[in-house]
Amino acid sequence: MSIDKKVREWQEAGLLDEATGLRLVDYEHKRRAASEQHDHKPPVLVIVGSILLALSLFSFVAANWQAIPDLLKIGLFLLFMVGFYVFAERVR
């Protein structure tokens, strides 16, 4: 439900006067406009490059999987898992 409808509903219920309702609506519209300006999307080339880098790392590990000791396999798996999680949080 939009803020305009909610404020109108509160005004009709007698919970809010008209001046305060207008200030609330103006504030929410300004805040929403400011947050839309700050939305940051990562460039497409960064996304494609990251995917290609991840694929190359996975293919290298897969090609040498039998030669890697078990403890190093676990470490690599955890490193990839944590690394991609941190990367996803930073991009978001």
mmCIF file of N, CA, C and O in Angstrom:
data_model
loop_
_atom_site.group_PDB
_atom_site.id
_atom_site.type_symbol
_atom_site.label_atom_id
_atom_site.label_comp_id
_atom_site.label_asym_id
_atom_site.label_seq_id
_atom_site.Cartn_x
_atom_site.Cartn_y
_atom_site.Cartn_z
ATOM 1 N N MET A 1 0.854 -1.174 0.000
ATOM 2 C CA MET A 1 0.000 0.000 0.000
ATOM 3 C C MET A 1 0.899 1.237 0.000
ATOM 4 O O MET A 1 1.868 1.320 0.733
ATOM 5 N N SER A 2 0.569 2.207 -0.827
ATOM 6 C CA SER A 2 1.402 3.403 -0.930
ATOM 7 C C SER A 2 1.190 4.311 0.282
ATOM 8 O O SER A 2 0.181 4.227 0.980
ATOM 9 N N ILE A 3 2.149 5.172 0.483
ATOM 10 C CA ILE A 3 2.092 6.097 1.620
ATOM 11 C C ILE A 3 0.936 7.085 1.464
ATOM 12 O O ILE A 3 0.316 7.494 2.447
ATOM 13 N N ASP A 4 0.608 7.435 0.211
ATOM 14 C CA ASP A 4 -0.508 8.368 -0.023
ATOM 15 C C ASP A 4 -1.825 7.780 0.483
ATOM 16 O O ASP A 4 -2.595 8.456 1.165
ATOM 17 N N LYS A 5 -2.064 6.525 0.163
ATOM 18 C CA LYS A 5 -3.307 5.869 0.593
ATOM 19 C C LYS A 5 -3.334 5.698 2.103
ATOM 20 O O LYS A 5 -4.378 5.874 2.732
ATOM 21 N N LYS A 6 -2.195 5.353 2.673
ATOM 22 C CA LYS A 6 -2.129 5.151 4.112
ATOM 23 C C LYS A 6 -2.396 6.448 4.871
ATOM 24 O O LYS A 6 -3.156 6.471 5.844
ATOM 25 N N VAL A 7 -1.789 7.544 4.421
ATOM 26 C CA VAL A 7 -1.999 8.836 5.078
ATOM 27 C C VAL A 7 -3.456 9.267 4.940
ATOM 28 O O VAL A 7 -4.060 9.769 5.894
ATOM 29 N N ARG A 8 -4.032 9.076 3.755
ATOM 30 C CA ARG A 8 -5.440 9.416 3.549
ATOM 31 C C ARG A 8 -6.330 8.598 4.490
ATOM 32 O O ARG A 8 -7.285 9.119 5.088
ATOM 33 N N GLU A 9 -6.004 7.317 4.654
ATOM 34 C CA GLU A 9 -6.773 6.452 5.561
ATOM 35 C C GLU A 9 -6.666 6.945 7.001
ATOM 36 O O GLU A 9 -7.663 6.989 7.731
ATOM 37 N N TRP A 10 -5.462 7.364 7.422
ATOM 38 C CA TRP A 10 -5.269 7.864 8.781
ATOM 39 C C TRP A 10 -5.997 9.189 8.985
ATOM 40 O O TRP A 10 -6.534 9.447 10.060
ATOM 41 N N GLN A 11 -6.017 10.024 7.932
ATOM 42 C CA GLN A 11 -6.740 11.298 8.038
ATOM 43 C C GLN A 11 -8.233 11.060 8.168
ATOM 44 O O GLN A 11 -8.903 11.719 8.961
ATOM 45 N N GLU A 12 -8.775 10.117 7.409
ATOM 46 C CA GLU A 12 -10.205 9.819 7.487
ATOM 47 C C GLU A 12 -10.581 9.216 8.837
ATOM 48 O O GLU A 12 -11.697 9.413 9.318
ATOM 49 N N ALA A 13 -9.642 8.507 9.457
ATOM 50 C CA ALA A 13 -9.908 7.910 10.763
ATOM 51 C C ALA A 13 -9.718 8.915 11.897
ATOM 52 O O ALA A 13 -10.000 8.604 13.053
ATOM 53 N N GLY A 14 -9.230 10.116 11.573
ATOM 54 C CA GLY A 14 -9.040 11.142 12.584
ATOM 55 C C GLY A 14 -7.759 10.974 13.380
ATOM 56 O O GLY A 14 -7.595 11.574 14.437
ATOM 57 N N LEU A 15 -6.839 10.166 12.893
ATOM 58 C CA LEU A 15 -5.576 9.936 13.594
ATOM 59 C C LEU A 15 -4.501 10.949 13.222
ATOM 60 O O LEU A 15 -3.488 11.056 13.912
ATOM 61 N N LEU A 16 -4.746 11.685 12.135
ATOM 62 C CA LEU A 16 -3.705 12.559 11.598
ATOM 63 C C LEU A 16 -4.366 13.799 11.014
ATOM 64 O O LEU A 16 -5.382 13.697 10.335
ATOM 65 N N ASP A 17 -3.782 14.976 11.289
ATOM 66 C CA ASP A 17 -4.338 16.177 10.670
ATOM 67 C C ASP A 17 -3.759 16.351 9.267
ATOM 68 O O ASP A 17 -2.797 15.690 8.881
ATOM 69 N N GLU A 18 -4.367 17.234 8.501
ATOM 70 C CA GLU A 18 -4.004 17.373 7.081
ATOM 71 C C GLU A 18 -2.578 17.897 6.885
ATOM 72 O O GLU A 18 -1.848 17.417 6.009
ATOM 73 N N ALA A 19 -2.150 18.852 7.695
ATOM 74 C CA ALA A 19 -0.806 19.420 7.541
ATOM 75 C C ALA A 19 0.275 18.376 7.813
ATOM 76 O O ALA A 19 1.249 18.258 7.067
ATOM 77 N N THR A 20 0.078 17.595 8.856
ATOM 78 C CA THR A 20 1.048 16.539 9.160
ATOM 79 C C THR A 20 1.048 15.480 8.072
ATOM 80 O O THR A 20 2.102 14.967 7.690
ATOM 81 N N GLY A 21 -0.121 15.155 7.549
ATOM 82 C CA GLY A 21 -0.214 14.187 6.465
ATOM 83 C C GLY A 21 0.538 14.641 5.226
ATOM 84 O O GLY A 21 1.249 13.853 4.596
ATOM 85 N N LEU A 22 0.396 15.907 4.887
ATOM 86 C CA LEU A 22 1.119 16.437 3.727
ATOM 87 C C LEU A 22 2.625 16.412 3.954
ATOM 88 O O LEU A 22 3.391 16.082 3.037
ATOM 89 N N ARG A 23 3.061 16.731 5.168
ATOM 90 C CA ARG A 23 4.490 16.688 5.468
ATOM 91 C C ARG A 23 5.024 15.258 5.383
ATOM 92 O O ARG A 23 6.117 15.033 4.869
ATOM 93 N N LEU A 24 4.243 14.312 5.871
ATOM 94 C CA LEU A 24 4.664 12.904 5.786
ATOM 95 C C LEU A 24 4.796 12.442 4.333
ATOM 96 O O LEU A 24 5.772 11.793 3.961
ATOM 97 N N VAL A 25 3.812 12.778 3.527
ATOM 98 C CA VAL A 25 3.836 12.380 2.118
ATOM 99 C C VAL A 25 5.016 13.025 1.402
ATOM 100 O O VAL A 25 5.731 12.363 0.646
ATOM 101 N N ASP A 26 5.243 14.322 1.634
ATOM 102 C CA ASP A 26 6.387 15.007 1.011
ATOM 103 C C ASP A 26 7.710 14.372 1.438
ATOM 104 O O ASP A 26 8.598 14.149 0.616
ATOM 105 N N TYR A 27 7.824 14.072 2.731
ATOM 106 C CA TYR A 27 9.059 13.468 3.232
ATOM 107 C C TYR A 27 9.313 12.107 2.577
ATOM 108 O O TYR A 27 10.427 11.814 2.139
ATOM 109 N N GLU A 28 8.288 11.282 2.500
ATOM 110 C CA GLU A 28 8.447 9.946 1.913
ATOM 111 C C GLU A 28 8.782 10.024 0.425
ATOM 112 O O GLU A 28 9.595 9.248 -0.067
ATOM 113 N N HIS A 29 8.171 10.953 -0.289
ATOM 114 C CA HIS A 29 8.480 11.098 -1.718
ATOM 115 C C HIS A 29 9.920 11.579 -1.927
ATOM 116 O O HIS A 29 10.620 11.093 -2.826
ATOM 117 N N LYS A 30 10.381 12.513 -1.095
ATOM 118 C CA LYS A 30 11.764 12.987 -1.206
ATOM 119 C C LYS A 30 12.752 11.883 -0.855
ATOM 120 O O LYS A 30 13.767 11.716 -1.515
ATOM 121 N N ARG A 31 12.436 11.116 0.187
ATOM 122 C CA ARG A 31 13.321 10.024 0.601
ATOM 123 C C ARG A 31 13.393 8.943 -0.471
ATOM 124 O O ARG A 31 14.456 8.419 -0.783
ATOM 125 N N ARG A 32 12.274 8.621 -1.064
ATOM 126 C CA ARG A 32 12.237 7.604 -2.114
ATOM 127 C C ARG A 32 13.008 8.079 -3.351
ATOM 128 O O ARG A 32 13.731 7.308 -3.970
ATOM 129 N N ALA A 33 12.879 9.359 -3.698
ATOM 130 C CA ALA A 33 13.609 9.906 -4.853
ATOM 131 C C ALA A 33 15.115 9.902 -4.584
ATOM 132 O O ALA A 33 15.906 9.598 -5.471
ATOM 133 N N ALA A 34 15.519 10.225 -3.362
ATOM 134 C CA ALA A 34 16.941 10.229 -3.018
ATOM 135 C C ALA A 34 17.510 8.816 -3.034
ATOM 136 O O ALA A 34 18.632 8.594 -3.489
ATOM 137 N N SER A 35 16.747 7.841 -2.567
ATOM 138 C CA SER A 35 17.265 6.470 -2.542
ATOM 139 C C SER A 35 17.361 5.891 -3.954
ATOM 140 O O SER A 35 18.231 5.075 -4.233
ATOM 141 N N GLU A 36 16.489 6.324 -4.858
ATOM 142 C CA GLU A 36 16.559 5.847 -6.237
ATOM 143 C C GLU A 36 17.794 6.392 -6.944
ATOM 144 O O GLU A 36 18.349 5.753 -7.827
ATOM 145 N N GLN A 37 18.231 7.586 -6.567
ATOM 146 C CA GLN A 37 19.425 8.162 -7.168
ATOM 147 C C GLN A 37 20.683 7.433 -6.711
ATOM 148 O O GLN A 37 21.664 7.380 -7.431
ATOM 149 N N HIS A 38 20.660 6.846 -5.520
ATOM 150 C CA HIS A 38 21.841 6.199 -4.969
ATOM 151 C C HIS A 38 21.916 4.715 -5.288
ATOM 152 O O HIS A 38 22.855 4.053 -4.857
ATOM 153 N N ASP A 39 20.952 4.166 -5.994
ATOM 154 C CA ASP A 39 21.023 2.759 -6.375
ATOM 155 C C ASP A 39 22.198 2.569 -7.318
ATOM 156 O O ASP A 39 22.326 3.261 -8.318
ATOM 157 N N HIS A 40 23.045 1.626 -6.972
ATOM 158 C CA HIS A 40 24.253 1.400 -7.758
ATOM 159 C C HIS A 40 24.200 0.003 -8.346
ATOM 160 O O HIS A 40 24.063 -0.972 -7.624
ATOM 161 N N LYS A 41 24.297 -0.081 -9.640
ATOM 162 C CA LYS A 41 24.323 -1.364 -10.336
ATOM 163 C C LYS A 41 25.745 -1.605 -10.831
ATOM 164 O O LYS A 41 26.371 -0.710 -11.391
ATOM 165 N N PRO A 42 26.266 -2.819 -10.619
ATOM 166 C CA PRO A 42 27.615 -3.091 -11.127
ATOM 167 C C PRO A 42 27.621 -3.143 -12.652
ATOM 168 O O PRO A 42 26.643 -3.567 -13.266
ATOM 169 N N PRO A 43 28.706 -2.731 -13.273
ATOM 170 C CA PRO A 43 28.787 -2.758 -14.729
ATOM 171 C C PRO A 43 28.714 -4.190 -15.257
ATOM 172 O O PRO A 43 29.142 -5.133 -14.597
ATOM 173 N N VAL A 44 28.184 -4.321 -16.445
ATOM 174 C CA VAL A 44 27.990 -5.636 -17.046
ATOM 175 C C VAL A 44 29.337 -6.335 -17.254
ATOM 176 O O VAL A 44 29.453 -7.550 -17.044
ATOM 177 N N LEU A 45 30.371 -5.587 -17.647
ATOM 178 C CA LEU A 45 31.670 -6.207 -17.875
ATOM 179 C C LEU A 45 32.270 -6.779 -16.592
ATOM 180 O O LEU A 45 32.963 -7.806 -16.624
ATOM 181 N N VAL A 46 32.004 -6.161 -15.459
ATOM 182 C CA VAL A 46 32.488 -6.688 -14.184
ATOM 183 C C VAL A 46 31.795 -8.010 -13.878
ATOM 184 O O VAL A 46 32.428 -8.973 -13.426
ATOM 185 N N ILE A 47 30.510 -8.079 -14.135
ATOM 186 C CA ILE A 47 29.755 -9.311 -13.892
ATOM 187 C C ILE A 47 30.249 -10.427 -14.798
ATOM 188 O O ILE A 47 30.530 -11.544 -14.338
ATOM 189 N N VAL A 48 30.390 -10.136 -16.088
ATOM 190 C CA VAL A 48 30.845 -11.156 -17.040
ATOM 191 C C VAL A 48 32.274 -11.590 -16.705
ATOM 192 O O VAL A 48 32.587 -12.786 -16.720
ATOM 193 N N GLY A 49 33.137 -10.655 -16.386
ATOM 194 C CA GLY A 49 34.507 -10.986 -16.020
ATOM 195 C C GLY A 49 34.580 -11.843 -14.768
ATOM 196 O O GLY A 49 35.378 -12.787 -14.691
ATOM 197 N N SER A 50 33.747 -11.546 -13.791
ATOM 198 C CA SER A 50 33.724 -12.335 -12.565
ATOM 199 C C SER A 50 33.254 -13.764 -12.837
ATOM 200 O O SER A 50 33.792 -14.720 -12.272
ATOM 201 N N ILE A 51 32.256 -13.893 -13.679
ATOM 202 C CA ILE A 51 31.761 -15.228 -14.030
ATOM 203 C C ILE A 51 32.839 -16.024 -14.754
ATOM 204 O O ILE A 51 33.070 -17.205 -14.452
ATOM 205 N N LEU A 52 33.531 -15.395 -15.702
ATOM 206 C CA LEU A 52 34.588 -16.094 -16.429
ATOM 207 C C LEU A 52 35.749 -16.470 -15.501
ATOM 208 O O LEU A 52 36.321 -17.562 -15.632
ATOM 209 N N LEU A 53 36.098 -15.597 -14.580
ATOM 210 C CA LEU A 53 37.159 -15.910 -13.629
ATOM 211 C C LEU A 53 36.756 -17.088 -12.747
ATOM 212 O O LEU A 53 37.561 -18.003 -12.501
ATOM 213 N N ALA A 54 35.535 -17.088 -12.275
ATOM 214 C CA ALA A 54 35.054 -18.192 -11.445
ATOM 215 C C ALA A 54 35.056 -19.500 -12.225
ATOM 216 O O ALA A 54 35.466 -20.544 -11.699
ATOM 217 N N LEU A 55 34.619 -19.458 -13.480
ATOM 218 C CA LEU A 55 34.623 -20.673 -14.298
ATOM 219 C C LEU A 55 36.037 -21.190 -14.534
ATOM 220 O O LEU A 55 36.273 -22.404 -14.514
ATOM 221 N N SER A 56 36.976 -20.289 -14.750
ATOM 222 C CA SER A 56 38.355 -20.741 -14.960
ATOM 223 C C SER A 56 38.936 -21.357 -13.689
ATOM 224 O O SER A 56 39.647 -22.360 -13.755
ATOM 225 N N LEU A 57 38.634 -20.777 -12.542
ATOM 226 C CA LEU A 57 39.116 -21.349 -11.282
ATOM 227 C C LEU A 57 38.506 -22.724 -11.031
ATOM 228 O O LEU A 57 39.200 -23.667 -10.639
ATOM 229 N N PHE A 58 37.204 -22.845 -11.274
ATOM 230 C CA PHE A 58 36.549 -24.140 -11.079
ATOM 231 C C PHE A 58 37.077 -25.188 -12.051
ATOM 232 O O PHE A 58 37.269 -26.343 -11.677
ATOM 233 N N SER A 59 37.321 -24.819 -13.285
ATOM 234 C CA SER A 59 37.821 -25.800 -14.251
ATOM 235 C C SER A 59 39.260 -26.215 -13.912
ATOM 236 O O SER A 59 39.625 -27.378 -14.085
ATOM 237 N N PHE A 60 40.078 -25.298 -13.413
ATOM 238 C CA PHE A 60 41.429 -25.653 -12.992
ATOM 239 C C PHE A 60 41.393 -26.644 -11.837
ATOM 240 O O PHE A 60 42.116 -27.645 -11.829
ATOM 241 N N VAL A 61 40.553 -26.367 -10.864
ATOM 242 C CA VAL A 61 40.439 -27.267 -9.713
ATOM 243 C C VAL A 61 39.878 -28.614 -10.158
ATOM 244 O O VAL A 61 40.359 -29.675 -9.727
ATOM 245 N N ALA A 62 38.887 -28.613 -11.037
ATOM 246 C CA ALA A 62 38.291 -29.869 -11.499
ATOM 247 C C ALA A 62 39.298 -30.699 -12.290
ATOM 248 O O ALA A 62 39.328 -31.928 -12.164
ATOM 249 N N ALA A 63 40.151 -30.068 -13.088
ATOM 250 C CA ALA A 63 41.133 -30.798 -13.883
ATOM 251 C C ALA A 63 42.204 -31.433 -12.992
ATOM 252 O O ALA A 63 42.746 -32.481 -13.341
ATOM 253 N N ASN A 64 42.486 -30.822 -11.868
ATOM 254 C CA ASN A 64 43.536 -31.327 -10.978
ATOM 255 C C ASN A 64 42.975 -31.917 -9.683
ATOM 256 O O ASN A 64 43.702 -32.039 -8.697
ATOM 257 N N TRP A 65 41.726 -32.290 -9.670
ATOM 258 C CA TRP A 65 41.057 -32.718 -8.443
ATOM 259 C C TRP A 65 41.707 -33.953 -7.814
ATOM 260 O O TRP A 65 41.842 -34.043 -6.598
ATOM 261 N N GLN A 66 42.122 -34.913 -8.631
ATOM 262 C CA GLN A 66 42.702 -36.152 -8.096
ATOM 263 C C GLN A 66 44.075 -35.912 -7.463
ATOM 264 O O GLN A 66 44.458 -36.625 -6.547
ATOM 265 N N ALA A 67 44.800 -34.921 -7.937
ATOM 266 C CA ALA A 67 46.146 -34.671 -7.436
ATOM 267 C C ALA A 67 46.160 -33.801 -6.178
ATOM 268 O O ALA A 67 47.186 -33.691 -5.516
ATOM 269 N N ILE A 68 45.033 -33.204 -5.831
ATOM 270 C CA ILE A 68 44.968 -32.293 -4.688
ATOM 271 C C ILE A 68 44.715 -33.109 -3.412
ATOM 272 O O ILE A 68 43.814 -33.944 -3.379
ATOM 273 N N PRO A 69 45.496 -32.874 -2.347
ATOM 274 C CA PRO A 69 45.249 -33.576 -1.074
ATOM 275 C C PRO A 69 43.879 -33.214 -0.489
ATOM 276 O O PRO A 69 43.332 -32.132 -0.751
ATOM 277 N N ASP A 70 43.335 -34.127 0.319
ATOM 278 C CA ASP A 70 41.979 -33.947 0.849
ATOM 279 C C ASP A 70 41.833 -32.678 1.680
ATOM 280 O O ASP A 70 40.834 -31.962 1.570
ATOM 281 N N LEU A 71 42.795 -32.383 2.520
ATOM 282 C CA LEU A 71 42.699 -31.189 3.358
ATOM 283 C C LEU A 71 42.698 -29.918 2.518
ATOM 284 O O LEU A 71 41.967 -28.962 2.807
ATOM 285 N N LEU A 72 43.479 -29.912 1.448
ATOM 286 C CA LEU A 72 43.501 -28.755 0.553
ATOM 287 C C LEU A 72 42.194 -28.625 -0.218
ATOM 288 O O LEU A 72 41.726 -27.515 -0.486
ATOM 289 N N LYS A 73 41.562 -29.751 -0.540
ATOM 290 C CA LYS A 73 40.260 -29.723 -1.217
ATOM 291 C C LYS A 73 39.219 -29.031 -0.336
ATOM 292 O O LYS A 73 38.457 -28.180 -0.802
ATOM 293 N N ILE A 74 39.217 -29.395 0.933
ATOM 294 C CA ILE A 74 38.265 -28.781 1.869
ATOM 295 C C ILE A 74 38.556 -27.292 2.007
ATOM 296 O O ILE A 74 37.641 -26.458 1.988
ATOM 297 N N GLY A 75 39.829 -26.952 2.114
ATOM 298 C CA GLY A 75 40.206 -25.543 2.224
ATOM 299 C C GLY A 75 39.809 -24.737 0.995
ATOM 300 O O GLY A 75 39.312 -23.617 1.115
ATOM 301 N N LEU A 76 40.029 -25.299 -0.190
ATOM 302 C CA LEU A 76 39.633 -24.605 -1.424
ATOM 303 C C LEU A 76 38.124 -24.410 -1.494
ATOM 304 O O LEU A 76 37.632 -23.346 -1.879
ATOM 305 N N PHE A 77 37.400 -25.455 -1.126
ATOM 306 C CA PHE A 77 35.942 -25.360 -1.142
ATOM 307 C C PHE A 77 35.456 -24.253 -0.209
ATOM 308 O O PHE A 77 34.630 -23.419 -0.590
ATOM 309 N N LEU A 78 35.981 -24.225 1.002
ATOM 310 C CA LEU A 78 35.584 -23.183 1.956
ATOM 311 C C LEU A 78 36.017 -21.794 1.493
ATOM 312 O O LEU A 78 35.271 -20.820 1.658
ATOM 313 N N LEU A 79 37.207 -21.713 0.905
ATOM 314 C CA LEU A 79 37.687 -20.430 0.400
ATOM 315 C C LEU A 79 36.780 -19.901 -0.714
ATOM 316 O O LEU A 79 36.398 -18.723 -0.714
ATOM 317 N N PHE A 80 36.408 -20.764 -1.661
ATOM 318 C CA PHE A 80 35.499 -20.352 -2.731
ATOM 319 C C PHE A 80 34.144 -19.934 -2.172
ATOM 320 O O PHE A 80 33.582 -18.910 -2.564
ATOM 321 N N MET A 81 33.630 -20.729 -1.245
ATOM 322 C CA MET A 81 32.314 -20.450 -0.690
ATOM 323 C C MET A 81 32.290 -19.089 0.022
ATOM 324 O O MET A 81 31.426 -18.256 -0.235
ATOM 325 N N VAL A 82 33.259 -18.852 0.890
ATOM 326 C CA VAL A 82 33.313 -17.589 1.633
ATOM 327 C C VAL A 82 33.630 -16.427 0.692
ATOM 328 O O VAL A 82 33.036 -15.344 0.798
ATOM 329 N N GLY A 83 34.544 -16.648 -0.252
ATOM 330 C CA GLY A 83 34.908 -15.589 -1.188
ATOM 331 C C GLY A 83 33.745 -15.116 -2.034
ATOM 332 O O GLY A 83 33.522 -13.912 -2.193
ATOM 333 N N PHE A 84 32.983 -16.047 -2.575
ATOM 334 C CA PHE A 84 31.843 -15.645 -3.392
ATOM 335 C C PHE A 84 30.722 -15.040 -2.565
ATOM 336 O O PHE A 84 29.999 -14.158 -3.024
ATOM 337 N N TYR A 85 30.582 -15.489 -1.314
ATOM 338 C CA TYR A 85 29.582 -14.877 -0.443
ATOM 339 C C TYR A 85 29.951 -13.422 -0.158
ATOM 340 O O TYR A 85 29.106 -12.527 -0.243
ATOM 341 N N VAL A 86 31.212 -13.165 0.173
ATOM 342 C CA VAL A 86 31.660 -11.799 0.448
ATOM 343 C C VAL A 86 31.526 -10.931 -0.802
ATOM 344 O O VAL A 86 31.075 -9.784 -0.726
ATOM 345 N N PHE A 87 31.896 -11.490 -1.951
ATOM 346 C CA PHE A 87 31.758 -10.747 -3.207
ATOM 347 C C PHE A 87 30.304 -10.373 -3.479
ATOM 348 O O PHE A 87 29.990 -9.240 -3.851
ATOM 349 N N ALA A 88 29.389 -11.325 -3.256
ATOM 350 C CA ALA A 88 27.970 -11.062 -3.505
ATOM 351 C C ALA A 88 27.440 -9.996 -2.546
ATOM 352 O O ALA A 88 26.637 -9.146 -2.953
ATOM 353 N N GLU A 89 27.883 -10.018 -1.312
ATOM 354 C CA GLU A 89 27.430 -9.002 -0.356
ATOM 355 C C GLU A 89 27.954 -7.618 -0.716
ATOM 356 O O GLU A 89 27.261 -6.627 -0.567
ATOM 357 N N ARG A 90 29.182 -7.542 -1.201
ATOM 358 C CA ARG A 90 29.746 -6.237 -1.594
ATOM 359 C C ARG A 90 29.056 -5.683 -2.820
ATOM 360 O O ARG A 90 28.839 -4.478 -2.925
ATOM 361 N N VAL A 91 28.751 -6.549 -3.780
ATOM 362 C CA VAL A 91 28.089 -6.092 -4.997
ATOM 363 C C VAL A 91 26.672 -5.642 -4.694
ATOM 364 O O VAL A 91 26.191 -4.654 -5.234
ATOM 365 N N ARG A 92 26.023 -6.339 -3.799
ATOM 366 C CA ARG A 92 24.644 -6.009 -3.449
ATOM 367 C C ARG A 92 24.603 -4.672 -2.763
ATOM 368 O O ARG A 92 23.900 -3.799 -2.983
#
